[in-house]
PDB file of C-alpha atoms in Angstrom:
ATOM      1  CA  MET B   1      -4.587   6.746 -11.408  1.00 46.00           C
ATOM      2  CA  THR B   2      -4.329   4.714 -14.581  1.00 45.00           C
ATOM      3  CA  ALA B   3      -1.173   3.108 -15.864  1.00 38.00           C
ATOM      4  CA  SER B   4      -1.177   5.480 -18.844  1.00 41.00           C
ATOM      5  CA  SER B   5      -1.302   8.590 -16.657  1.00 61.00           C
ATOM      6  CA  SER B   6       1.882  10.621 -16.530  1.00 74.00           C
ATOM      7  CA  PHE B   7       1.996  13.952 -14.725  1.00 84.00           C
ATOM      8  CA  LEU B   8       5.040  15.726 -13.449  1.00 86.00           C
ATOM      9  CA  ILE B   9       4.887  16.453  -9.745  1.00 92.00           C
ATOM     10  CA  GLU B  10       5.442  20.124  -9.068  1.00 96.00           C
ATOM     11  CA  THR B  11       7.165  20.711  -5.740  1.00 97.00           C
ATOM     12  CA  HIS B  12       6.852  24.139  -4.143  1.00 98.00           C
ATOM     13  CA  GLN B  13       8.876  25.501  -1.250  1.00 98.00           C
ATOM     14  CA  CYS B  14       6.605  28.166   0.219  1.00 98.00           C
ATOM     15  CA  PRO B  15       7.922  30.741   2.703  1.00 97.00           C
ATOM     16  CA  VAL B  16       5.990  31.039   5.948  1.00 97.00           C
ATOM     17  CA  PRO B  17       6.873  32.863   9.172  1.00 96.00           C
ATOM     18  CA  GLY B  18      10.041  31.252  10.503  1.00 97.00           C
ATOM     19  CA  GLY B  19      10.529  28.723   7.740  1.00 98.00           C
ATOM     20  CA  ALA B  20       9.046  27.011   4.712  1.00 98.00           C
ATOM     21  CA  ILE B  21       6.271  24.559   3.888  1.00 98.00           C
ATOM     22  CA  TYR B  22       6.761  22.012   1.105  1.00 98.00           C
ATOM     23  CA  ILE B  23       3.808  21.313  -1.173  1.00 98.00           C
ATOM     24  CA  ASN B  24       3.320  18.910  -4.087  1.00 98.00           C
ATOM     25  CA  ALA B  25       0.855  19.324  -6.948  1.00 98.00           C
ATOM     26  CA  LEU B  26       0.011  16.407  -9.228  1.00 97.00           C
ATOM     27  CA  GLY B  27      -2.493  16.189 -12.080  1.00 96.00           C
ATOM     28  CA  ARG B  28      -4.770  18.525 -13.935  1.00 92.00           C
ATOM     29  CA  GLY B  29      -8.118  20.104 -13.193  1.00 95.00           C
ATOM     30  CA  PRO B  30      -9.680  21.753 -10.136  1.00 97.00           C
ATOM     31  CA  LEU B  31      -7.577  21.879  -6.983  1.00 98.00           C
ATOM     32  CA  VAL B  32      -8.215  19.246  -4.304  1.00 98.00           C
ATOM     33  CA  LEU B  33      -6.208  19.555  -1.100  1.00 98.00           C
ATOM     34  CA  VAL B  34      -5.385  16.131   0.406  1.00 98.00           C
ATOM     35  CA  LEU B  35      -4.274  16.055   4.052  1.00 98.00           C
ATOM     36  CA  GLY B  36      -3.008  12.819   5.568  1.00 97.00           C
ATOM     37  CA  GLY B  37      -2.532  11.429   9.046  1.00 95.00           C
ATOM     38  CA  ILE B  38      -0.294  12.568  11.866  1.00 93.00           C
ATOM     39  CA  SER B  39       2.816  10.865  10.469  1.00 91.00           C
ATOM     40  CA  GLY B  40       1.960  11.403   6.793  1.00 94.00           C
ATOM     41  CA  ASP B  41       3.885  13.544   4.359  1.00 96.00           C
ATOM     42  CA  ARG B  42       3.287  15.007   0.912  1.00 97.00           C
ATOM     43  CA  GLN B  43       4.063  11.696  -0.832  1.00 97.00           C
ATOM     44  CA  ALA B  44       0.455  10.549  -0.409  1.00 97.00           C
ATOM     45  CA  ILE B  45      -0.321  10.121  -4.119  1.00 96.00           C
ATOM     46  CA  THR B  46       2.618   9.914  -6.493  1.00 93.00           C
ATOM     47  CA  ASN B  47       3.219   9.676 -10.202  1.00 89.00           C
ATOM     48  CA  ALA B  48       4.966   6.336  -9.625  1.00 89.00           C
ATOM     49  CA  ALA B  49       1.811   5.024  -7.898  1.00 91.00           C
ATOM     50  CA  ASP B  50       3.758   4.238  -4.732  1.00 94.00           C
ATOM     51  CA  GLY B  51       2.337   6.880  -2.406  1.00 96.00           C
ATOM     52  CA  TRP B  52       1.462   5.926   1.135  1.00 97.00           C
ATOM     53  CA  TRP B  53      -2.209   6.829   0.421  1.00 98.00           C
ATOM     54  CA  GLN B  54      -2.132   5.816  -3.237  1.00 97.00           C
ATOM     55  CA  GLY B  55      -5.511   4.072  -3.093  1.00 97.00           C
ATOM     56  CA  LEU B  56      -7.142   7.484  -2.653  1.00 98.00           C
ATOM     57  CA  ALA B  57      -6.383   8.166  -6.326  1.00 97.00           C
ATOM     58  CA  GLN B  58      -9.393   5.973  -7.125  1.00 96.00           C
ATOM     59  CA  ALA B  59     -11.512   8.904  -5.945  1.00 98.00           C
ATOM     60  CA  VAL B  60      -9.155  11.895  -6.167  1.00 97.00           C
ATOM     61  CA  ASP B  61      -7.933  11.068  -9.652  1.00 95.00           C
ATOM     62  CA  PRO B  62      -5.024  13.178 -11.000  1.00 96.00           C
ATOM     63  CA  ASN B  63      -6.589  12.779 -14.447  1.00 94.00           C
ATOM     64  CA  GLN B  64      -9.537  14.786 -13.129  1.00 95.00           C
ATOM     65  CA  PHE B  65      -8.138  16.941 -10.337  1.00 97.00           C
ATOM     66  CA  THR B  66      -4.933  18.662  -9.357  1.00 97.00           C
ATOM     67  CA  VAL B  67      -4.023  16.820  -6.156  1.00 98.00           C
ATOM     68  CA  VAL B  68      -2.288  19.108  -3.650  1.00 98.00           C
ATOM     69  CA  THR B  69      -0.400  17.489  -0.759  1.00 98.00           C
ATOM     70  CA  VAL B  70       1.592  18.970   2.116  1.00 98.00           C
ATOM     71  CA  ASP B  71       4.457  18.207   4.475  1.00 98.00           C
ATOM     72  CA  TYR B  72       3.146  19.293   7.866  1.00 98.00           C
ATOM     73  CA  ALA B  73       5.045  21.895   9.823  1.00 97.00           C
ATOM     74  CA  GLY B  74       6.909  19.969  12.505  1.00 94.00           C
ATOM     75  CA  GLY B  75       5.942  16.597  11.071  1.00 93.00           C
ATOM     76  CA  ASN B  76       7.631  14.116   8.782  1.00 91.00           C
ATOM     77  CA  GLY B  77       8.861  15.476   5.483  1.00 93.00           C
ATOM     78  CA  GLU B  78      10.874  18.545   4.567  1.00 96.00           C
ATOM     79  CA  SER B  79       8.844  21.441   5.972  1.00 97.00           C
ATOM     80  CA  GLU B  80      10.845  23.396   8.548  1.00 96.00           C
ATOM     81  CA  VAL B  81       9.577  26.104  10.888  1.00 97.00           C
ATOM     82  CA  ALA B  82      11.152  27.788  13.884  1.00 96.00           C
ATOM     83  CA  ALA B  83       7.968  27.566  15.938  1.00 94.00           C
ATOM     84  CA  VAL B  84       6.375  24.123  15.675  1.00 95.00           C
ATOM     85  CA  PRO B  85       2.571  24.506  15.672  1.00 96.00           C
ATOM     86  CA  GLN B  86       1.088  23.663  19.044  1.00 97.00           C
ATOM     87  CA  THR B  87      -2.525  23.491  17.853  1.00 97.00           C
ATOM     88  CA  ILE B  88      -4.529  22.363  14.840  1.00 98.00           C
ATOM     89  CA  ALA B  89      -5.341  26.001  14.145  1.00 97.00           C
ATOM     90  CA  GLU B  90      -1.636  26.892  13.981  1.00 97.00           C
ATOM     91  CA  GLN B  91      -0.964  23.998  11.603  1.00 98.00           C
ATOM     92  CA  ALA B  92      -3.825  25.115   9.393  1.00 98.00           C
ATOM     93  CA  SER B  93      -2.488  28.670   9.440  1.00 97.00           C
ATOM     94  CA  TYR B  94       0.903  27.552   8.094  1.00 98.00           C
ATOM     95  CA  ILE B  95      -0.805  25.609   5.322  1.00 98.00           C
ATOM     96  CA  SER B  96      -3.155  28.422   4.309  1.00 98.00           C
ATOM     97  CA  THR B  97      -0.249  30.897   4.309  1.00 98.00           C
ATOM     98  CA  ALA B  98       1.739  28.598   2.012  1.00 98.00           C
ATOM     99  CA  LEU B  99      -1.170  28.074  -0.374  1.00 98.00           C
ATOM    100  CA  LEU B 100      -1.944  31.783  -0.490  1.00 98.00           C
ATOM    101  CA  GLU B 101       1.718  32.388  -1.325  1.00 97.00           C
ATOM    102  CA  LEU B 102       1.134  30.244  -4.420  1.00 97.00           C
ATOM    103  CA  GLY B 103      -2.023  32.171  -5.242  1.00 97.00           C
ATOM    104  CA  TRP B 104      -4.180  29.085  -4.669  1.00 98.00           C
ATOM    105  CA  VAL B 105      -7.364  30.286  -3.021  1.00 98.00           C
ATOM    106  CA  ASP B 106     -10.249  28.436  -4.660  1.00 98.00           C
ATOM    107  CA  PHE B 107     -10.401  24.674  -4.124  1.00 98.00           C
ATOM    108  CA  HIS B 108     -12.908  22.173  -5.391  1.00 98.00           C
ATOM    109  CA  ALA B 109     -12.523  20.230  -2.144  1.00 98.00           C
ATOM    110  CA  VAL B 110     -10.391  19.387   0.848  1.00 98.00           C
ATOM    111  CA  VAL B 111     -10.062  15.707   1.779  1.00 98.00           C
ATOM    112  CA  GLY B 112      -8.567  14.953   5.193  1.00 98.00           C
ATOM    113  CA  GLY B 113      -7.873  11.675   6.955  1.00 98.00           C
ATOM    114  CA  SER B 114      -7.344  11.342  10.727  1.00 97.00           C
ATOM    115  CA  TYR B 115      -5.171  14.316  11.852  1.00 98.00           C
ATOM    116  CA  GLY B 116      -5.632  15.735   8.366  1.00 98.00           C
ATOM    117  CA  GLY B 117      -9.385  15.604   8.847  1.00 98.00           C
ATOM    118  CA  LEU B 118      -9.098  18.034  11.757  1.00 98.00           C
ATOM    119  CA  VAL B 119      -6.826  20.318   9.753  1.00 98.00           C
ATOM    120  CA  ALA B 120      -9.394  20.188   6.943  1.00 98.00           C
ATOM    121  CA  LEU B 121     -12.157  21.203   9.337  1.00 98.00           C
ATOM    122  CA  GLU B 122     -10.067  24.077  10.673  1.00 98.00           C
ATOM    123  CA  LEU B 123      -9.308  25.327   7.158  1.00 98.00           C
ATOM    124  CA  ALA B 124     -12.992  25.098   6.248  1.00 98.00           C
ATOM    125  CA  GLN B 125     -13.940  27.062   9.357  1.00 96.00           C
ATOM    126  CA  ASP B 126     -11.175  29.658   8.919  1.00 94.00           C
ATOM    127  CA  LYS B 127     -12.334  30.622   5.399  1.00 91.00           C
ATOM    128  CA  GLN B 128      -9.034  32.185   4.262  1.00 95.00           C
ATOM    129  CA  LEU B 129      -9.288  29.617   1.461  1.00 98.00           C
ATOM    130  CA  ASN B 130     -12.461  28.710  -0.418  1.00 98.00           C
ATOM    131  CA  PHE B 131     -13.509  25.053  -0.435  1.00 98.00           C
ATOM    132  CA  ASP B 132     -16.597  23.987  -2.338  1.00 97.00           C
ATOM    133  CA  ARG B 133     -16.875  20.815  -0.250  1.00 98.00           C
ATOM    134  CA  VAL B 134     -15.233  18.994   2.644  1.00 98.00           C
ATOM    135  CA  ALA B 135     -14.598  15.252   3.056  1.00 98.00           C
ATOM    136  CA  VAL B 136     -13.433  13.983   6.438  1.00 98.00           C
ATOM    137  CA  ILE B 137     -12.274  10.399   6.970  1.00 98.00           C
ATOM    138  CA  GLY B 138     -11.710   9.054  10.480  1.00 98.00           C
ATOM    139  CA  ALA B 139     -11.991  12.392  12.292  1.00 98.00           C
ATOM    140  CA  ALA B 140     -14.662  14.266  14.222  1.00 98.00           C
ATOM    141  CA  HIS B 141     -15.393  17.542  15.976  1.00 98.00           C
ATOM    142  CA  ARG B 142     -13.877  16.433  19.292  1.00 98.00           C
ATOM    143  CA  PRO B 143     -11.675  13.643  20.679  1.00 98.00           C
ATOM    144  CA  THR B 144     -12.982  10.707  22.685  1.00 97.00           C
ATOM    145  CA  ALA B 145     -11.843  10.042  26.249  1.00 97.00           C
ATOM    146  CA  GLN B 146     -10.220   6.790  25.112  1.00 96.00           C
ATOM    147  CA  ALA B 147      -8.175   8.544  22.435  1.00 97.00           C
ATOM    148  CA  VAL B 148      -6.980  11.153  24.938  1.00 98.00           C
ATOM    149  CA  MET B 149      -6.019   8.437  27.449  1.00 97.00           C
ATOM    150  CA  LEU B 150      -4.065   6.475  24.854  1.00 97.00           C
ATOM    151  CA  ARG B 151      -2.119   9.529  23.740  1.00 97.00           C
ATOM    152  CA  ALA B 152      -1.385  10.450  27.365  1.00 98.00           C
ATOM    153  CA  LEU B 153       0.213   7.019  27.833  1.00 98.00           C
ATOM    154  CA  GLN B 154       2.256   7.514  24.665  1.00 97.00           C
ATOM    155  CA  ARG B 155       3.690  10.747  26.043  1.00 97.00           C
ATOM    156  CA  GLU B 156       4.455   9.013  29.326  1.00 98.00           C
ATOM    157  CA  PHE B 157       6.480   6.362  27.481  1.00 97.00           C
ATOM    158  CA  VAL B 158       8.541   9.170  25.921  1.00 97.00           C
ATOM    159  CA  ARG B 159       9.132  10.759  29.337  1.00 97.00           C
ATOM    160  CA  LEU B 160      10.069   7.457  30.972  1.00 98.00           C
ATOM    161  CA  GLY B 161      12.488   6.703  28.151  1.00 97.00           C
ATOM    162  CA  ASP B 162      14.178  10.048  28.782  1.00 97.00           C
ATOM    163  CA  ALA B 163      14.344   9.391  32.532  1.00 98.00           C
ATOM    164  CA  ALA B 164      15.947   5.994  31.903  1.00 98.00           C
ATOM    165  CA  GLY B 165      18.484   7.463  29.504  1.00 98.00           C
ATOM    166  CA  GLN B 166      16.872   5.586  26.585  1.00 97.00           C
ATOM    167  CA  PRO B 167      14.991   8.220  24.569  1.00 97.00           C
ATOM    168  CA  GLU B 168      14.946   6.065  21.437  1.00 97.00           C
ATOM    169  CA  ARG B 169      13.342   3.151  23.281  1.00 97.00           C
ATOM    170  CA  GLY B 170      10.767   5.362  24.964  1.00 97.00           C
ATOM    171  CA  THR B 171       9.712   6.870  21.636  1.00 97.00           C
ATOM    172  CA  GLN B 172       9.683   3.437  19.983  1.00 97.00           C
ATOM    173  CA  LEU B 173       7.274   2.155  22.641  1.00 97.00           C
ATOM    174  CA  ALA B 174       5.099   5.245  22.237  1.00 96.00           C
ATOM    175  CA  ARG B 175       4.809   4.589  18.513  1.00 95.00           C
ATOM    176  CA  ALA B 176       4.120   0.895  19.146  1.00 95.00           C
ATOM    177  CA  LEU B 177       1.212   1.812  21.424  1.00 95.00           C
ATOM    178  CA  ALA B 178      -0.043   4.255  18.807  1.00 94.00           C
ATOM    179  CA  MET B 179       0.027   1.484  16.177  1.00 92.00           C
ATOM    180  CA  LEU B 180      -1.932  -0.764  18.521  1.00 92.00           C
ATOM    181  CA  SER B 181      -4.584   1.929  18.934  1.00 94.00           C
ATOM    182  CA  TYR B 182      -4.873   2.344  15.166  1.00 94.00           C
ATOM    183  CA  ARG B 183      -5.730  -1.310  14.590  1.00 93.00           C
ATOM    184  CA  SER B 184      -8.629  -3.523  15.694  1.00 93.00           C
ATOM    185  CA  ALA B 185      -8.419  -6.559  17.960  1.00 92.00           C
ATOM    186  CA  GLU B 186     -10.137  -8.682  15.308  1.00 92.00           C
ATOM    187  CA  GLY B 187      -7.729  -7.565  12.615  1.00 93.00           C
ATOM    188  CA  MET B 188      -4.582  -8.168  14.643  1.00 94.00           C
ATOM    189  CA  ASP B 189      -5.842 -11.637  15.549  1.00 94.00           C
ATOM    190  CA  GLN B 190      -6.677 -12.354  11.917  1.00 94.00           C
ATOM    191  CA  TYR B 191      -3.441 -11.127  10.368  1.00 94.00           C
ATOM    192  CA  TYR B 192      -1.125 -12.434  13.090  1.00 96.00           C
ATOM    193  CA  PRO B 193      -2.202 -15.937  14.203  1.00 95.00           C
ATOM    194  CA  ASP B 194       1.033 -16.088  16.218  1.00 96.00           C
ATOM    195  CA  PRO B 195       0.639 -13.254  18.756  1.00 94.00           C
ATOM    196  CA  GLN B 196       4.403 -12.808  18.953  1.00 96.00           C
ATOM    197  CA  ASP B 197       4.363 -11.809  15.299  1.00 96.00           C
ATOM    198  CA  ALA B 198       1.914  -9.049  16.221  1.00 95.00           C
ATOM    199  CA  VAL B 199       4.273  -7.852  18.955  1.00 95.00           C
ATOM    200  CA  ASN B 200       7.167  -7.880  16.499  1.00 96.00           C
ATOM    201  CA  TYR B 201       5.065  -5.884  14.033  1.00 95.00           C
ATOM    202  CA  ILE B 202       4.247  -2.984  16.345  1.00 94.00           C
ATOM    203  CA  GLU B 203       7.821  -2.965  17.679  1.00 95.00           C
ATOM    204  CA  SER B 204       9.179  -2.751  14.135  1.00 95.00           C
ATOM    205  CA  ARG B 205       6.857   0.102  13.244  1.00 92.00           C
ATOM    206  CA  GLY B 206       8.014   1.980  16.308  1.00 93.00           C
ATOM    207  CA  LEU B 207      11.659   1.397  15.430  1.00 95.00           C
ATOM    208  CA  ARG B 208      11.118   2.588  11.867  1.00 93.00           C
ATOM    209  CA  THR B 209       9.637   5.864  13.076  1.00 92.00           C
ATOM    210  CA  VAL B 210      12.556   6.471  15.447  1.00 94.00           C
ATOM    211  CA  GLN B 211      15.162   5.636  12.821  1.00 94.00           C
ATOM    212  CA  ARG B 212      13.631   8.102  10.380  1.00 91.00           C
ATOM    213  CA  SER B 213      14.138  10.990  12.805  1.00 92.00           C
ATOM    214  CA  LEU B 214      14.050  10.853  16.590  1.00 95.00           C
ATOM    215  CA  PRO B 215      13.332  14.600  17.043  1.00 93.00           C
ATOM    216  CA  ARG B 216      10.472  14.477  14.524  1.00 91.00           C
ATOM    217  CA  ALA B 217       9.112  11.297  16.080  1.00 93.00           C
ATOM    218  CA  ARG B 218       9.118  12.879  19.545  1.00 94.00           C
ATOM    219  CA  GLN B 219       7.157  15.855  18.211  1.00 93.00           C
ATOM    220  CA  LEU B 220       4.400  13.521  17.025  1.00 93.00           C
ATOM    221  CA  PHE B 221       3.754  12.624  20.667  1.00 96.00           C
ATOM    222  CA  GLU B 222       4.803  15.769  22.534  1.00 96.00           C
ATOM    223  CA  VAL B 223       3.231  18.351  20.188  1.00 95.00           C
ATOM    224  CA  PHE B 224       0.860  16.768  17.673  1.00 96.00           C
ATOM    225  CA  GLY B 225      -0.768  14.503  20.284  1.00 96.00           C
ATOM    226  CA  PRO B 226      -1.787  17.344  22.635  1.00 97.00           C
ATOM    227  CA  ALA B 227      -3.068  19.288  19.595  1.00 97.00           C
ATOM    228  CA  LEU B 228      -5.385  16.374  18.833  1.00 97.00           C
ATOM    229  CA  ASP B 229      -6.479  16.178  22.471  1.00 97.00           C
ATOM    230  CA  SER B 230      -7.357  19.856  22.763  1.00 97.00           C
ATOM    231  CA  TYR B 231      -9.128  20.244  19.436  1.00 97.00           C
ATOM    232  CA  ARG B 232     -12.794  21.168  19.474  1.00 97.00           C
ATOM    233  CA  ILE B 233     -14.920  22.651  16.734  1.00 97.00           C
ATOM    234  CA  GLU B 234     -18.571  23.637  16.692  1.00 97.00           C
ATOM    235  CA  PRO B 235     -20.163  21.686  13.808  1.00 98.00           C
ATOM    236  CA  TYR B 236     -22.325  24.631  12.796  1.00 97.00           C
ATOM    237  CA  HIS B 237     -19.143  26.494  11.788  1.00 97.00           C
ATOM    238  CA  ILE B 238     -18.644  24.074   8.875  1.00 98.00           C
ATOM    239  CA  GLU B 239     -20.995  25.549   6.308  1.00 97.00           C
ATOM    240  CA  GLN B 240     -19.756  23.666   3.241  1.00 97.00           C
ATOM    241  CA  PRO B 241     -21.348  20.403   2.064  1.00 98.00           C
ATOM    242  CA  THR B 242     -19.540  17.836   4.201  1.00 98.00           C
ATOM    243  CA  LEU B 243     -19.086  14.089   3.841  1.00 98.00           C
ATOM    244  CA  LEU B 244     -18.038  11.907   6.772  1.00 98.00           C
ATOM    245  CA  ILE B 245     -16.475   8.449   6.433  1.00 98.00           C
ATOM    246  CA  GLY B 246     -15.638   6.103   9.292  1.00 98.00           C
ATOM    247  CA  PHE B 247     -15.058   2.472  10.190  1.00 98.00           C
ATOM    248  CA  ASP B 248     -16.943   0.116  12.458  1.00 97.00           C
ATOM    249  CA  SER B 249     -13.782  -1.070  14.271  1.00 97.00           C
ATOM    250  CA  ASP B 250     -12.228   2.374  14.846  1.00 97.00           C
ATOM    251  CA  GLN B 251     -11.537   2.720  18.569  1.00 94.00           C
ATOM    252  CA  LEU B 252     -10.198   6.285  18.257  1.00 97.00           C
ATOM    253  CA  VAL B 253     -13.069   7.794  16.242  1.00 98.00           C
ATOM    254  CA  PRO B 254     -16.041   5.457  16.783  1.00 97.00           C
ATOM    255  CA  PRO B 255     -19.106   5.483  14.515  1.00 98.00           C
ATOM    256  CA  SER B 256     -21.308   6.877  17.294  1.00 98.00           C
ATOM    257  CA  LEU B 257     -19.203  10.052  17.474  1.00 98.00           C
ATOM    258  CA  LEU B 258     -19.281  10.536  13.696  1.00 98.00           C
ATOM    259  CA  GLU B 259     -23.056  10.149  13.659  1.00 98.00           C
ATOM    260  CA  ILE B 260     -23.415  12.828  16.337  1.00 98.00           C
ATOM    261  CA  PHE B 261     -21.097  15.107  14.380  1.00 98.00           C
ATOM    262  CA  HIS B 262     -23.005  14.572  11.148  1.00 98.00           C
ATOM    263  CA  GLY B 263     -26.315  15.286  12.844  1.00 98.00           C
ATOM    264  CA  GLN B 264     -25.054  18.719  13.912  1.00 98.00           C
ATOM    265  CA  LEU B 265     -23.583  19.784  10.566  1.00 98.00           C
ATOM    266  CA  PRO B 266     -25.526  22.454   8.629  1.00 98.00           C
ATOM    267  CA  ASP B 267     -25.011  20.612   5.336  1.00 98.00           C
ATOM    268  CA  GLY B 268     -24.066  17.019   6.066  1.00 98.00           C
ATOM    269  CA  ARG B 269     -23.986  14.933   2.890  1.00 97.00           C
ATOM    270  CA  GLY B 270     -23.786  11.521   4.501  1.00 98.00           C
ATOM    271  CA  CYS B 271     -22.080   9.639   7.298  1.00 98.00           C
ATOM    272  CA  HIS B 272     -20.839   6.360   5.834  1.00 98.00           C
ATOM    273  CA  ILE B 273     -19.521   3.688   8.197  1.00 98.00           C
ATOM    274  CA  PHE B 274     -17.605   0.886   6.504  1.00 98.00           C
ATOM    275  CA  PRO B 275     -16.690  -2.509   7.935  1.00 97.00           C
ATOM    276  CA  SER B 276     -12.958  -2.853   8.452  1.00 97.00           C
ATOM    277  CA  THR B 277     -10.546  -5.172  10.198  1.00 96.00           C
ATOM    278  CA  TYR B 278      -8.009  -2.339  10.292  1.00 96.00           C
ATOM    279  CA  GLY B 279      -9.633  -0.057  12.842  1.00 96.00           C
ATOM    280  CA  HIS B 280      -8.587   3.582  12.528  1.00 97.00           C
ATOM    281  CA  ASP B 281      -6.123   2.657   9.782  1.00 96.00           C
ATOM    282  CA  GLY B 282      -9.118   1.894   7.588  1.00 97.00           C
ATOM    283  CA  PHE B 283      -8.671   5.389   6.163  1.00 97.00           C
ATOM    284  CA  ILE B 284      -5.487   4.102   4.479  1.00 97.00           C
ATOM    285  CA  LYS B 285      -6.259   0.401   4.105  1.00 97.00           C
ATOM    286  CA  ASN B 286      -9.903   0.469   2.965  1.00 97.00           C
ATOM    287  CA  THR B 287      -9.772   3.058   0.203  1.00 98.00           C
ATOM    288  CA  ALA B 288     -11.234   0.603  -2.328  1.00 98.00           C
ATOM    289  CA  ASP B 289     -14.354   0.345  -0.144  1.00 98.00           C
ATOM    290  CA  TYR B 290     -15.031   4.028   0.377  1.00 98.00           C
ATOM    291  CA  ALA B 291     -13.577   5.445  -2.863  1.00 98.00           C
ATOM    292  CA  PRO B 292     -16.866   5.141  -4.809  1.00 98.00           C
ATOM    293  CA  VAL B 293     -18.719   7.191  -2.171  1.00 98.00           C
ATOM    294  CA  LEU B 294     -15.964   9.801  -2.047  1.00 98.00           C
ATOM    295  CA  LYS B 295     -15.720   9.946  -5.834  1.00 98.00           C
ATOM    296  CA  GLN B 296     -19.465  10.526  -6.170  1.00 97.00           C
ATOM    297  CA  PHE B 297     -19.290  13.279  -3.558  1.00 98.00           C
ATOM    298  CA  LEU B 298     -16.415  15.013  -5.350  1.00 97.00           C
ATOM    299  CA  GLU B 299     -18.177  14.794  -8.712  1.00 95.00           C
ATOM    300  CA  SER B 300     -21.534  16.074  -7.457  1.00 89.00           C
ATOM    301  CA  SER B 301     -22.556  19.310  -9.151  1.00 76.00           C
ATOM    302  CA  TRP B 302     -24.802  21.021  -6.619  1.00 55.00           C
ATOM    303  CA  ARG B 303     -22.483  24.044  -6.557  1.00 48.00           C
TER     304      ARG B 303
END
C-alpha cells in the first residue's frame, strides 16, 4: 500500500445465527478474502498501514483489490456468536453466511495464513462462495503429530491453572508455549543472545493475550486448538488453482507436509518454501520474501 493511497475502511456487522460477524473491506477492485492466524482479527491490513499483517499489502494491494478481512467467531475482535464454532467447517460456515448476507459471492481469491489457511481450504471446498484461486500460507491438509502434541500441552496448562486457582497464569503459560512453537530455535537464539530475554519475551506475549480477554484467550486453546487438531481435507476436493507457501524452519507445518499436499492437489500452482528464522511466524514476518510470488499468482490471468 503506497503512502499516497487513501481508502475508507468499510466495516460491516453481518447477522449470523446467534450473533454477528464483523467484516472490513478496504480498497478497490476484485474481492480478495484475507484470513489470518488463530489470534488474528480483521485489522490485518489497515488504511493507516499499521495492520498486524500489513506486509501482505505488497501482494494484496488495496489499490488493486478490495481486501476483505474478518473477526473470527469466538476469536479476538468484535464478532459475537452464541455457539462458538467447534470445527473449521463451522467457522467457515459463519464467514460464508456473513459474506452472503452482504451479497459477496464471487471472489478473485482467498488468501489464508495458518488457521486462516484451513478456513480458506474449507471455504474453497464448500463452494457456497466462488473463488477463482486459493493461496495458503503455513497450512496443510492435515495436522502433524508434533503440532497436535504441542496443542495438547497448551490445553493441559489451562486445566492445571484452573485446578490451582490461577486461570490467568495457566492461560498465560499456554500462550507462551504456543509462541515457542511458532518460532525456530535458530531464530530465538539469534534474536535473544541472553536466553532470559527469550523467556521474558514469551511470558510477555502470554500476558498480553490474557490481558486482552481471558475468556477469548481460553477459547483459543480449548476450542480453536482442537479444531486445528481434528481438521482433515482431501486435497482432490480443492479444485481451484492453489498456491502453497511455507518456511524451512516451521515446526508446525513442515515443508515435507506441504510438498505432499501440493502433490495431491488437482491444480497445484507451486509449493514455495522460503528460508526463515521465524519458524511458523514466517507467514507474518517474511511477507517481503514471499510477496512477489503471491502477487504474481494473484495477477495471473489463466481464468
